[in-house]
Short mmCIF file of C-alpha atoms in Angstrom, two decimals:
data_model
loop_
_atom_site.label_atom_id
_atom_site.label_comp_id
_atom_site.label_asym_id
_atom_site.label_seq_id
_atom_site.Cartn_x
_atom_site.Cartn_y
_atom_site.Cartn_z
CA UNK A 1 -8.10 -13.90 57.82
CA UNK A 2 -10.86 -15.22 56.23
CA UNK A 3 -9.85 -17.30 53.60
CA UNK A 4 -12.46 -20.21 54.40
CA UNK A 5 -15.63 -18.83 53.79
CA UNK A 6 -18.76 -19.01 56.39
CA UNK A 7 -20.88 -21.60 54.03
CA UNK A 8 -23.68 -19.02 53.29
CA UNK A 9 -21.07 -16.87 51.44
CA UNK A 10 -19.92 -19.51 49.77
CA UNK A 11 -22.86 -20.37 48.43
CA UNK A 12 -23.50 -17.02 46.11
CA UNK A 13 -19.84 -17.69 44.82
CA UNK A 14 -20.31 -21.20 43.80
CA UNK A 15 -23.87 -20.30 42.52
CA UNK A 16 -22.54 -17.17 41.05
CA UNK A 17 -19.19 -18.75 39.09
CA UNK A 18 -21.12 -22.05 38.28
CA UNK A 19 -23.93 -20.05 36.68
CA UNK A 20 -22.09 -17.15 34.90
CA UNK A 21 -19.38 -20.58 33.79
CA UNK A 22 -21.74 -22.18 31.64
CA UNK A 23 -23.44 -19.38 30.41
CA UNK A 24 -20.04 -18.17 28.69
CA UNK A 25 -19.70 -21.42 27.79
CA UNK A 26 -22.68 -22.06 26.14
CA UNK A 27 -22.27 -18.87 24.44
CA UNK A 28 -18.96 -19.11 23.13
CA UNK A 29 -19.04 -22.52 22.23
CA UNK A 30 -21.75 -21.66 19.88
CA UNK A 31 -21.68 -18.34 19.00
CA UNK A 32 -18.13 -16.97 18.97
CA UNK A 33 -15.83 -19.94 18.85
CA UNK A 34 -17.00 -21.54 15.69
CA UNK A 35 -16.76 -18.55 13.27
CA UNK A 36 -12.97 -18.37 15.10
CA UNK A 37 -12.03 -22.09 14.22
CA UNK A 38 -13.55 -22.08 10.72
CA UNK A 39 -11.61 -18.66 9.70
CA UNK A 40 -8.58 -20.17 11.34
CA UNK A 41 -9.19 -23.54 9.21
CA UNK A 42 -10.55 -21.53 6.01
CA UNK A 43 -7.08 -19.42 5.96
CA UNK A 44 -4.98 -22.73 6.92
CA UNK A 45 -6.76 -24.14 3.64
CA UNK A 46 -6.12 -20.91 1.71
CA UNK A 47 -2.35 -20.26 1.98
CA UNK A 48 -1.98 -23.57 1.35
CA UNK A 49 -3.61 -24.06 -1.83
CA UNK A 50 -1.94 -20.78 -2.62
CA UNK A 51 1.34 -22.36 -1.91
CA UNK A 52 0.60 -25.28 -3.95
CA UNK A 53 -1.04 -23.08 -7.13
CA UNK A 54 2.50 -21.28 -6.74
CA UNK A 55 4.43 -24.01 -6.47
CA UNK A 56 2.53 -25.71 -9.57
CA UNK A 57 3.38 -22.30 -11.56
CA UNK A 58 6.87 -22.44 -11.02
CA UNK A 59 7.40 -26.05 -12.13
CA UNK A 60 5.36 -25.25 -15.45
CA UNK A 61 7.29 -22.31 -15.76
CA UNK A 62 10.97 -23.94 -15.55
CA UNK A 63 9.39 -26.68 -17.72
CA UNK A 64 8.79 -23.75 -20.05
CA UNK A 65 12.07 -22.04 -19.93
CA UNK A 66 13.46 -25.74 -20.12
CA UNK A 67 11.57 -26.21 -23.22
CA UNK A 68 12.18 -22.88 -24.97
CA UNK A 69 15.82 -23.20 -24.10
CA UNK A 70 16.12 -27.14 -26.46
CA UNK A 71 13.94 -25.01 -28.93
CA UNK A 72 16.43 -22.32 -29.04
CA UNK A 73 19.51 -24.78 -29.43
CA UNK A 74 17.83 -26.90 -31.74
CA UNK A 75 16.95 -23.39 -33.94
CA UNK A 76 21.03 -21.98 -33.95
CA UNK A 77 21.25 -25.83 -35.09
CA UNK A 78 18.98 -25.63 -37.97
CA UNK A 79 20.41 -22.42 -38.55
CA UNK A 80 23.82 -23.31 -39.17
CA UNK A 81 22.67 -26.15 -40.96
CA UNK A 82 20.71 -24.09 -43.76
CA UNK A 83 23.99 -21.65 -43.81
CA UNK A 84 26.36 -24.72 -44.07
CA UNK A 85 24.19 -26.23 -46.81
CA UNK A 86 23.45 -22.69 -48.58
CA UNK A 87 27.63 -22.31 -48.65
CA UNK A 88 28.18 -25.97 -49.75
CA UNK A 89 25.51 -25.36 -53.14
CA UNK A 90 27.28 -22.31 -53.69
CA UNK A 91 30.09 -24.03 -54.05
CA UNK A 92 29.29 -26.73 -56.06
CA UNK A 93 27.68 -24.33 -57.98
CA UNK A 94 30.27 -21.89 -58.58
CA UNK A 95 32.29 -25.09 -59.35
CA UNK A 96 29.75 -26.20 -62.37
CA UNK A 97 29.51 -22.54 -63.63
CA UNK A 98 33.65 -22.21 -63.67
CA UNK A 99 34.17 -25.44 -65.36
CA UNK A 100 31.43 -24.88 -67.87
CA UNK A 101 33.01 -21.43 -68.91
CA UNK A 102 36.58 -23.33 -69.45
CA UNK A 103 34.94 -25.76 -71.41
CA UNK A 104 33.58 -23.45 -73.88
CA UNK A 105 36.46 -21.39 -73.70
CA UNK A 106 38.56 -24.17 -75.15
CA UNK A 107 35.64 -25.75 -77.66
CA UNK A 108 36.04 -21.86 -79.02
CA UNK A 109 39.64 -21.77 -78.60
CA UNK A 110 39.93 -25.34 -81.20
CA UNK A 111 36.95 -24.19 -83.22
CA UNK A 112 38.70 -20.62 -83.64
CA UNK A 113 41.85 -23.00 -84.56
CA UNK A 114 40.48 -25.65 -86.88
CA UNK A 115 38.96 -22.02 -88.88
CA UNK A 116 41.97 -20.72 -89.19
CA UNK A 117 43.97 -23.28 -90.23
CA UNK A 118 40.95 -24.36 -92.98
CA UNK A 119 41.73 -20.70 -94.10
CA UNK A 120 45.36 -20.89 -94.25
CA UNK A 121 44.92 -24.22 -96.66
CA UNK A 122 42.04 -22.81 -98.80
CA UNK A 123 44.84 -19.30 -99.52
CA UNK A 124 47.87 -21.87 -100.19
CA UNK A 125 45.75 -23.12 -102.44
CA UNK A 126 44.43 -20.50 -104.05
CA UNK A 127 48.26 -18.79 -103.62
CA UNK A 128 49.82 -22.42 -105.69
CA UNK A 129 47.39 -21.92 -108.36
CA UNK A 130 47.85 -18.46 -109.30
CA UNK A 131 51.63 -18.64 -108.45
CA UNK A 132 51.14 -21.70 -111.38
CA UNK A 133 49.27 -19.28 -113.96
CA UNK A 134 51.61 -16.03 -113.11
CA UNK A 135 54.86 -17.99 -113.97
CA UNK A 136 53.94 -19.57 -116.92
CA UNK A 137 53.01 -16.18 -117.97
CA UNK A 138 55.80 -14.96 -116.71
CA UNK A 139 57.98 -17.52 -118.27
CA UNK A 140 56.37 -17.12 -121.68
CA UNK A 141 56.84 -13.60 -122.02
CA UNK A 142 60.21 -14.23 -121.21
CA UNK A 143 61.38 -17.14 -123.36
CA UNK A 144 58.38 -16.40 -125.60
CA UNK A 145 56.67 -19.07 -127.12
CA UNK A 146 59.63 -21.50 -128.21
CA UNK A 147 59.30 -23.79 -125.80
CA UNK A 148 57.85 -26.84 -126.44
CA UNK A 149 54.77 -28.45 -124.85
CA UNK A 150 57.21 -30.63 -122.90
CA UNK A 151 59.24 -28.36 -122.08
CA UNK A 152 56.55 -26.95 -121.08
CA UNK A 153 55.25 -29.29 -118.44
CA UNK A 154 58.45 -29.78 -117.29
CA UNK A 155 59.33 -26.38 -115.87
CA UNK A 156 56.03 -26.17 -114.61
CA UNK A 157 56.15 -29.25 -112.28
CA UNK A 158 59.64 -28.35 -110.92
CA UNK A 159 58.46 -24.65 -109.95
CA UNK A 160 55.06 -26.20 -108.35
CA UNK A 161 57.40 -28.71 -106.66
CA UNK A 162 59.70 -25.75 -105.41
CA UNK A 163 56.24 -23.49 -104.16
CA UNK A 164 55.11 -26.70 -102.66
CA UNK A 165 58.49 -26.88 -100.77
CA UNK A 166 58.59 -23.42 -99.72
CA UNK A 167 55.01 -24.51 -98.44
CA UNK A 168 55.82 -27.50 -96.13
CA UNK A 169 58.19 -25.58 -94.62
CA UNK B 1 6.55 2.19 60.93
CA UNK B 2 4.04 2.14 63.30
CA UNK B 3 0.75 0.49 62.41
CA UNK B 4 2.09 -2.15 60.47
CA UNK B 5 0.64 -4.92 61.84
CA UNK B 6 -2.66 -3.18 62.08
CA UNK B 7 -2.75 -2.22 58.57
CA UNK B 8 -1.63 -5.44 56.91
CA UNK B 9 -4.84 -7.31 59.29
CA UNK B 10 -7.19 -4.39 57.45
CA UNK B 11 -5.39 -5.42 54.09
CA UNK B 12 -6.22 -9.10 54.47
CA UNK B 13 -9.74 -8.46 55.91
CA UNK B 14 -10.16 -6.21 53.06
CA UNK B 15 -8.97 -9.24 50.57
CA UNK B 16 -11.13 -11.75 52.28
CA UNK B 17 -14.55 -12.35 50.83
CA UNK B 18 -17.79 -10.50 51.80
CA UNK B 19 -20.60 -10.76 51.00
CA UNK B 20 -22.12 -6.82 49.12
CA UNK B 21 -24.85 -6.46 51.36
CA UNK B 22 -28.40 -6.32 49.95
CA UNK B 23 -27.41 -7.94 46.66
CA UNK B 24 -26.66 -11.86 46.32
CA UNK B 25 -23.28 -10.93 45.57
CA UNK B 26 -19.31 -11.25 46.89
CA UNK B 27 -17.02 -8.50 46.33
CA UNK B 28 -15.20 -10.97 44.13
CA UNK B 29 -18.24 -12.21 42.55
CA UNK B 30 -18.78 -8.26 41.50
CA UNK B 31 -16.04 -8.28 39.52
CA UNK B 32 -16.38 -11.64 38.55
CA UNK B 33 -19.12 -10.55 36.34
CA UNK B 34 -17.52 -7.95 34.83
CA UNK B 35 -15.10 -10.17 33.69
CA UNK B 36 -18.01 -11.84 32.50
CA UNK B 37 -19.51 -9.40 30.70
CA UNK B 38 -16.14 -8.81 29.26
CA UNK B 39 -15.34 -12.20 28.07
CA UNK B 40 -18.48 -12.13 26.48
CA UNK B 41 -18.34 -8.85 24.75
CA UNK B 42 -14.87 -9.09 23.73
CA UNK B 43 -15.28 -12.57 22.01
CA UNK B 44 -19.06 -11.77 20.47
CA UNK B 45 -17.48 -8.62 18.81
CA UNK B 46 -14.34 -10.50 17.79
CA UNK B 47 -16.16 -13.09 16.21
CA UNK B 48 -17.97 -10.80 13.87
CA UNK B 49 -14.98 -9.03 13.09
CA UNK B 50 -12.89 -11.91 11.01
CA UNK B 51 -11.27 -11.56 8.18
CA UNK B 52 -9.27 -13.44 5.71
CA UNK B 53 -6.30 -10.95 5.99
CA UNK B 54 -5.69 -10.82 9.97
CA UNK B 55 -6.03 -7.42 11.93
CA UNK B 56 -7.63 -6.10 14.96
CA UNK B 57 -9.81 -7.50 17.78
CA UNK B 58 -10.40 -10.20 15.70
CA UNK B 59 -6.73 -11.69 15.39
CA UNK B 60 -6.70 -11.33 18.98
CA UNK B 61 -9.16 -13.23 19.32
CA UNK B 62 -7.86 -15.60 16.14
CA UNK B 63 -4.50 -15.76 18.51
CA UNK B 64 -5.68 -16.46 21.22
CA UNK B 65 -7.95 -19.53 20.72
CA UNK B 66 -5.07 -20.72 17.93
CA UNK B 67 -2.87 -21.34 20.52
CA UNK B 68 -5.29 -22.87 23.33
CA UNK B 69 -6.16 -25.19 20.06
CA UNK B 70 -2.54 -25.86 19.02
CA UNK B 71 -0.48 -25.96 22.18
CA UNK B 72 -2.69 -26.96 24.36
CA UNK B 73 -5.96 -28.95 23.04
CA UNK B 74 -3.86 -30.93 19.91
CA UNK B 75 -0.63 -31.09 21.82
CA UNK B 76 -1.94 -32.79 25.06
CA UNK B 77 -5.01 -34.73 23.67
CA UNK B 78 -3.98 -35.14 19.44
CA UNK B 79 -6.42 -34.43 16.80
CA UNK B 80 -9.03 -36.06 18.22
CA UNK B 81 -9.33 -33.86 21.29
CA UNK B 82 -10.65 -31.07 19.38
CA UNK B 83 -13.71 -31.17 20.21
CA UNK B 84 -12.92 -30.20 23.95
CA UNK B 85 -11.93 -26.85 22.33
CA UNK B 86 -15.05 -24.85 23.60
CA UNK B 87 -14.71 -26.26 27.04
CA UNK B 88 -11.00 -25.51 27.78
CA UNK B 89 -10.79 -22.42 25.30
CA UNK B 90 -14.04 -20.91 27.52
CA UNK B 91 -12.04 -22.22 30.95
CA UNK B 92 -9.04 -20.46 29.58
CA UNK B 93 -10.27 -17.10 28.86
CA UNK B 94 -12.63 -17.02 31.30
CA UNK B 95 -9.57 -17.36 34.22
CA UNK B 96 -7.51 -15.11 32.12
CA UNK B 97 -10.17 -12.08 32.24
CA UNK B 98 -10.58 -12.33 35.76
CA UNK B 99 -6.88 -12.99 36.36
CA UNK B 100 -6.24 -9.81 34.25
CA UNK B 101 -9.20 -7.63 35.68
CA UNK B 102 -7.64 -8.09 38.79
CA UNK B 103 -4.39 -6.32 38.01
CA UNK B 104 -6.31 -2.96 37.72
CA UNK B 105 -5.88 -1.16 41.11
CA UNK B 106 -8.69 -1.43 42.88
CA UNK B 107 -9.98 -4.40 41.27
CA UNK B 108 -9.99 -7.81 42.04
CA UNK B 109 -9.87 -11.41 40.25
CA UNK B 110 -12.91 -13.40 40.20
CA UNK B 111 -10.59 -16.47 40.48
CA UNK B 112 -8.88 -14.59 44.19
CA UNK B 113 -11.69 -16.66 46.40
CA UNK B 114 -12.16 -20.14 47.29
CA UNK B 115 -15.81 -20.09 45.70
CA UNK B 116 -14.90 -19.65 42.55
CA UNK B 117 -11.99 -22.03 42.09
CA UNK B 118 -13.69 -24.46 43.89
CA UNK B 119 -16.35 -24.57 41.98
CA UNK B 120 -14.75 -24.56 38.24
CA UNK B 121 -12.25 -27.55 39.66
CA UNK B 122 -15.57 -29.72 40.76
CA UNK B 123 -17.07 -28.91 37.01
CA UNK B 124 -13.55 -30.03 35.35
CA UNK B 125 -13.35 -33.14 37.74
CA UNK B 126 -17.43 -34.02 36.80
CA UNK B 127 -16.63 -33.34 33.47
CA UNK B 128 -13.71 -35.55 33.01
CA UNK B 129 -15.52 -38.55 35.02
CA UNK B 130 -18.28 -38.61 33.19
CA UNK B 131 -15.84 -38.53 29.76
CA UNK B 132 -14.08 -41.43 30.65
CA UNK B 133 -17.37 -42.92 31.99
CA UNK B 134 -19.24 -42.60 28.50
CA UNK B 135 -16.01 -43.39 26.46
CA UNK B 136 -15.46 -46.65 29.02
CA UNK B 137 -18.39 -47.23 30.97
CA UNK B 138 -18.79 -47.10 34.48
CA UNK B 139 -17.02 -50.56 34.98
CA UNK B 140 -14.98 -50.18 32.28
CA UNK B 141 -13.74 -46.84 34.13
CA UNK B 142 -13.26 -48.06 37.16
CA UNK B 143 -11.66 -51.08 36.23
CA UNK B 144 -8.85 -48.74 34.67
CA UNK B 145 -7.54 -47.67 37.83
CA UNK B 146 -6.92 -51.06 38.71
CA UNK B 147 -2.40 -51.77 37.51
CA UNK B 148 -2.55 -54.75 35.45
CA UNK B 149 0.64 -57.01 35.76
CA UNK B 150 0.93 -56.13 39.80
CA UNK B 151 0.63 -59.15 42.30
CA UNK B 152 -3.03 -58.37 43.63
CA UNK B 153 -2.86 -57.17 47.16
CA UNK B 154 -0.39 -54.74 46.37
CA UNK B 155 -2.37 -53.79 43.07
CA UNK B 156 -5.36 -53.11 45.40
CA UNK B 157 -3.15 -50.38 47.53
CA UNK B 158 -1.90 -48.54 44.31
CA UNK B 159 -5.73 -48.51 42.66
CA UNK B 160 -6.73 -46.59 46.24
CA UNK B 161 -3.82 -44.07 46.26
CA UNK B 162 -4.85 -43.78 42.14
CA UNK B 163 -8.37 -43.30 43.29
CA UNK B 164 -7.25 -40.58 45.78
CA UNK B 165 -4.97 -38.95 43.39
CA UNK B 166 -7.87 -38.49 41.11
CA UNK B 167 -10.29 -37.12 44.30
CA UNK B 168 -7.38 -35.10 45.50
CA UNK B 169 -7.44 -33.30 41.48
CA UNK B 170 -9.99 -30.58 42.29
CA UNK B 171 -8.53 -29.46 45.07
CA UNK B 172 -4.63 -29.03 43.68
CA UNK B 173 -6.48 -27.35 41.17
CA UNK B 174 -8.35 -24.72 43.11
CA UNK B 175 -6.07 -23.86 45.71
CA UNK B 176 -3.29 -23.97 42.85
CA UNK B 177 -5.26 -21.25 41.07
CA UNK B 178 -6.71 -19.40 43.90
CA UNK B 179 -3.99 -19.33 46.37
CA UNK B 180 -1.70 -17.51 43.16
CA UNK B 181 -3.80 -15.06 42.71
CA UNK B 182 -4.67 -14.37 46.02
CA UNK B 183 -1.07 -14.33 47.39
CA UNK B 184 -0.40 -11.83 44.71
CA UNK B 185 -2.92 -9.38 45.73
CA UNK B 186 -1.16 -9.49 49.72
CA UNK B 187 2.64 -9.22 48.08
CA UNK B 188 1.49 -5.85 46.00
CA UNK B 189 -0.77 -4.53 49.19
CA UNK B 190 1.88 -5.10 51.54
CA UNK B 191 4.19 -2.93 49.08
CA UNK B 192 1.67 -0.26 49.36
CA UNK B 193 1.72 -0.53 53.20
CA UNK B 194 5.08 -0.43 53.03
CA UNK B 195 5.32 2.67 50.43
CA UNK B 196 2.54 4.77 52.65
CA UNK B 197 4.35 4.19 56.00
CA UNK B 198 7.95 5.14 54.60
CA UNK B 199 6.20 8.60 53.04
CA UNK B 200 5.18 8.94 56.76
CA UNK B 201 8.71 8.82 57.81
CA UNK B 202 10.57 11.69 59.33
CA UNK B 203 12.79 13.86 57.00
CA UNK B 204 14.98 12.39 54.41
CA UNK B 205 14.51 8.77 55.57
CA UNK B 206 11.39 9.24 53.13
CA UNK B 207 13.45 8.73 49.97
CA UNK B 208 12.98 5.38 51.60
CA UNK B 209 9.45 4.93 50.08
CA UNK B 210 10.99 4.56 47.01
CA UNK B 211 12.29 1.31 47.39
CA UNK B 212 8.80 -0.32 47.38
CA UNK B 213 7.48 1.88 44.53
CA UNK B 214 10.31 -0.05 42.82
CA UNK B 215 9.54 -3.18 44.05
CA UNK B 216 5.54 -2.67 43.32
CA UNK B 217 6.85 -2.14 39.63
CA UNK B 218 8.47 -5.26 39.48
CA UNK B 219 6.15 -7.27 41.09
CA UNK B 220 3.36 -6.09 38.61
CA UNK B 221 5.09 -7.41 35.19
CA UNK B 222 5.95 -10.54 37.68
CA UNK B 223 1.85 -10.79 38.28
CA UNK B 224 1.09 -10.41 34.81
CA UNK B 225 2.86 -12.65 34.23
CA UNK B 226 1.23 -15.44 36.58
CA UNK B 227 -2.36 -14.12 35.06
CA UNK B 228 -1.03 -16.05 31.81
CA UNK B 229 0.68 -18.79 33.20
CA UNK B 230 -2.41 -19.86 36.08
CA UNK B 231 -5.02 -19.86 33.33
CA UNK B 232 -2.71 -21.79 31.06
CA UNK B 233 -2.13 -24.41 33.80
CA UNK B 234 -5.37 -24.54 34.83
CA UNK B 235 -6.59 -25.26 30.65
CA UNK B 236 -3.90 -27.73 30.19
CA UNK B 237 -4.55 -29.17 32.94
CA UNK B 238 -7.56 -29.77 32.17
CA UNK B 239 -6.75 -31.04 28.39
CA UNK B 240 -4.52 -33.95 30.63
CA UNK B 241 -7.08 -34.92 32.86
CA UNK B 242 -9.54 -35.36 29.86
CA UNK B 243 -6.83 -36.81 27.73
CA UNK B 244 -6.43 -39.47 30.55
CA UNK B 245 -9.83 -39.96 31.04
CA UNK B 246 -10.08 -40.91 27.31
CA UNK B 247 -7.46 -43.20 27.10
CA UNK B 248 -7.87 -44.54 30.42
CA UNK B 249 -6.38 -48.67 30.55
CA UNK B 250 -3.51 -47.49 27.93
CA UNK B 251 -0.81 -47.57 30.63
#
């Protein structure tokens, strides 16, 4: 078994592994290594700016919804508040209008009264005077023309007084 | 089973190292270049083949020198070892093309013979040296091995078995790596021996063979397995013994 090598054999292997060693060392180390380490570093550096840029986006885009979401509460807010206020002017409004209307109503109503009753007084009136003039002409025809002047008078006042009467009542 | 004896001697003289005759060459160191060339090749292409999505040769490649970097360079040496990539990533793939190579029948590893092993261990030990020699200086190195805080004539005995520890390094080292992948080789010829002579055997006692084919199976994965696991001993080893030469004092 020849597990020892005779020295002169040895030689080629240690000349042979030694050389063909730092050739692929030299080699690698400057030819094919680098470009390894530098993708290896270069895609380290990527996916973690891309996790970062990602990361970024979804906090700006909860900030967003967060944002839009106050907006949205604070619009049904205003909202209700324009309705609320719209109903309440309404209100008063319709209030204003309906007690206006009554108002007028009843300044009719007493000027439609106070007419009338100016009427009424202006026909008893005229209604006494002419009652006045038909009686004495009535009278006169009937007790033709013996009575006196004071006589006269007399009858007169007690019929107006009688009308009048009839009047008040 | 007759000739057994015989043919496992031819086996082992057939594992041995010769030299190819007219060329300046081992057997071993034939295929030793080969792995060569294919270490080369395979990490030239690969290198020129990147991309910022991962596929192919090239995140093999990516992979492969990832994890030397990670779990081997950072983890034993920290950030700051880095720069030792090159060295251990080339020690690393180097042993694991030749360890691999050697798996196809036929073939052999270019790490199966003393020379090689040798060798690579004596560049690892000069290489670590001289490390903790610039990063220390020569006294400053030296004095490192000395224990601080031990009463002094028994501080003097521990800084000679540290000193033979450390000259003691490239040869765990070799025959660690050699002796692996040369004992593999005689487990899976013996298994041949074994599966030839039972096919010899008389009548149905041949069904015999089988048994070896079987074991020859299993013992493959198992050798594929030690391919990885030798050349990642042999790198992190390496990563320690610079990592202690760099911080050499810090006890």
């Amino acid at each position: 078994m020849e597990v020892i090598l005779p020295a002169k054999t040895m030689i080629y292997e240690v000349i042979v592994s030694l050389v063909s060693f730092l050739v692929l060392f030299g080699v690698l180390a400057k030819f094919a290594f680098p470009p390894i380490t530098k993708m290896l570093d270069k895609r380290s550096e990527t996916i973690r700016e891309s996790l970062e840029a990602s990361e970024a986006t979804r906090i700006e885009a909860e900030r967003l919804l967060e944002e839009y979401k106050t907006q949205m509460i604070e619009a049904r807010h205003e909202a209700a508040k324009v309705i609320e206020q719209g109903r309440k002017i309404s209100e008063t409004m319709k209030n204003e209008i309906m007690a206006k209307a009554n108002e007028d109503a009843q300044a009719l109503l007493v000027k439609a009264r106070e007419g009338i009753e100016a009427e009424k007084k202006a026909a008893i009136a005229e209604l006494q005077s002419s009652v006045a003039d038909l009686s004495v002409a009535v009278a006169g025809k009937l007790i033709g023309e013996t009575l006196s002047a004071k006589d006269h008078a007399k009858l007169i006042e007690r019929y107006v007084a009688e009308v009048g009467a009839l009047n008040e009542n | 089973m007759s000739g057994l004896g015989e043919k496992v001697n031819e086996l082992l003289f057939e594992l041995g190292s010769h030299k190819i005759p007219g060329l300046p060459l081992t057997n071993y160191m034939f295929f030793l270049l080969i792995a060569f060339v294919l270490t080369l090749v395979f990490f030239l292409v690969a290198s020129r083949r990147l991309s910022m999505v991962p596929k192919g040769i090239g995140n093999v490649a990516e992979m492969g020198l990832e994890f030397i970097r990670d779990n081997v360079v950072v983890d034993v040496m920290g950030p700051e070892g880095k720069g030792f990539l090159p060295f251990i990533g080339t020690i690393f793939f180097f042993i694991l093309f030749n360890n691999l190579i050697g798996l196809i029948p036929g073939f052999k590893p270019g790490t199966g013979t003393m020379g090689t092993t040798v060798t690579w261990a004596l560049v690892v030990f000069i290489v670590y040296n001289a490390i903790g020699i610039r990063k220390h200086g020569a006294w400053g190195y030296l004095k490192s091995f000395y224990p601080p805080g031990v009463v002094w004539p028994l501080a003097v005995f521990v800084m000679i078995l540290e000193l033979i520890s450390h000259f003691i390094r490239p040869l765990t080292l070799s025959v660690r790596l050699f002796a692996n992948m040369f004992a593999g080789h005689v487990i899976l010829g013996i298994f041949s021996i074994f599966t030839v002579l039972l096919f010899q055997a008389p009548g149905v006692a041949k069904v015999m063979g089988l048994l070896p084919i079987a074991m020859q199976i299993v013992m493959y994965a198992f050798e594929l397995f030690v391919a990885f696991i030798q050349a990642y001993v042999f790198a992190i080893l390496t990563a320690v013994y610079i990592g202690g030469a760099l911080h050499a004092g810090e006890h």
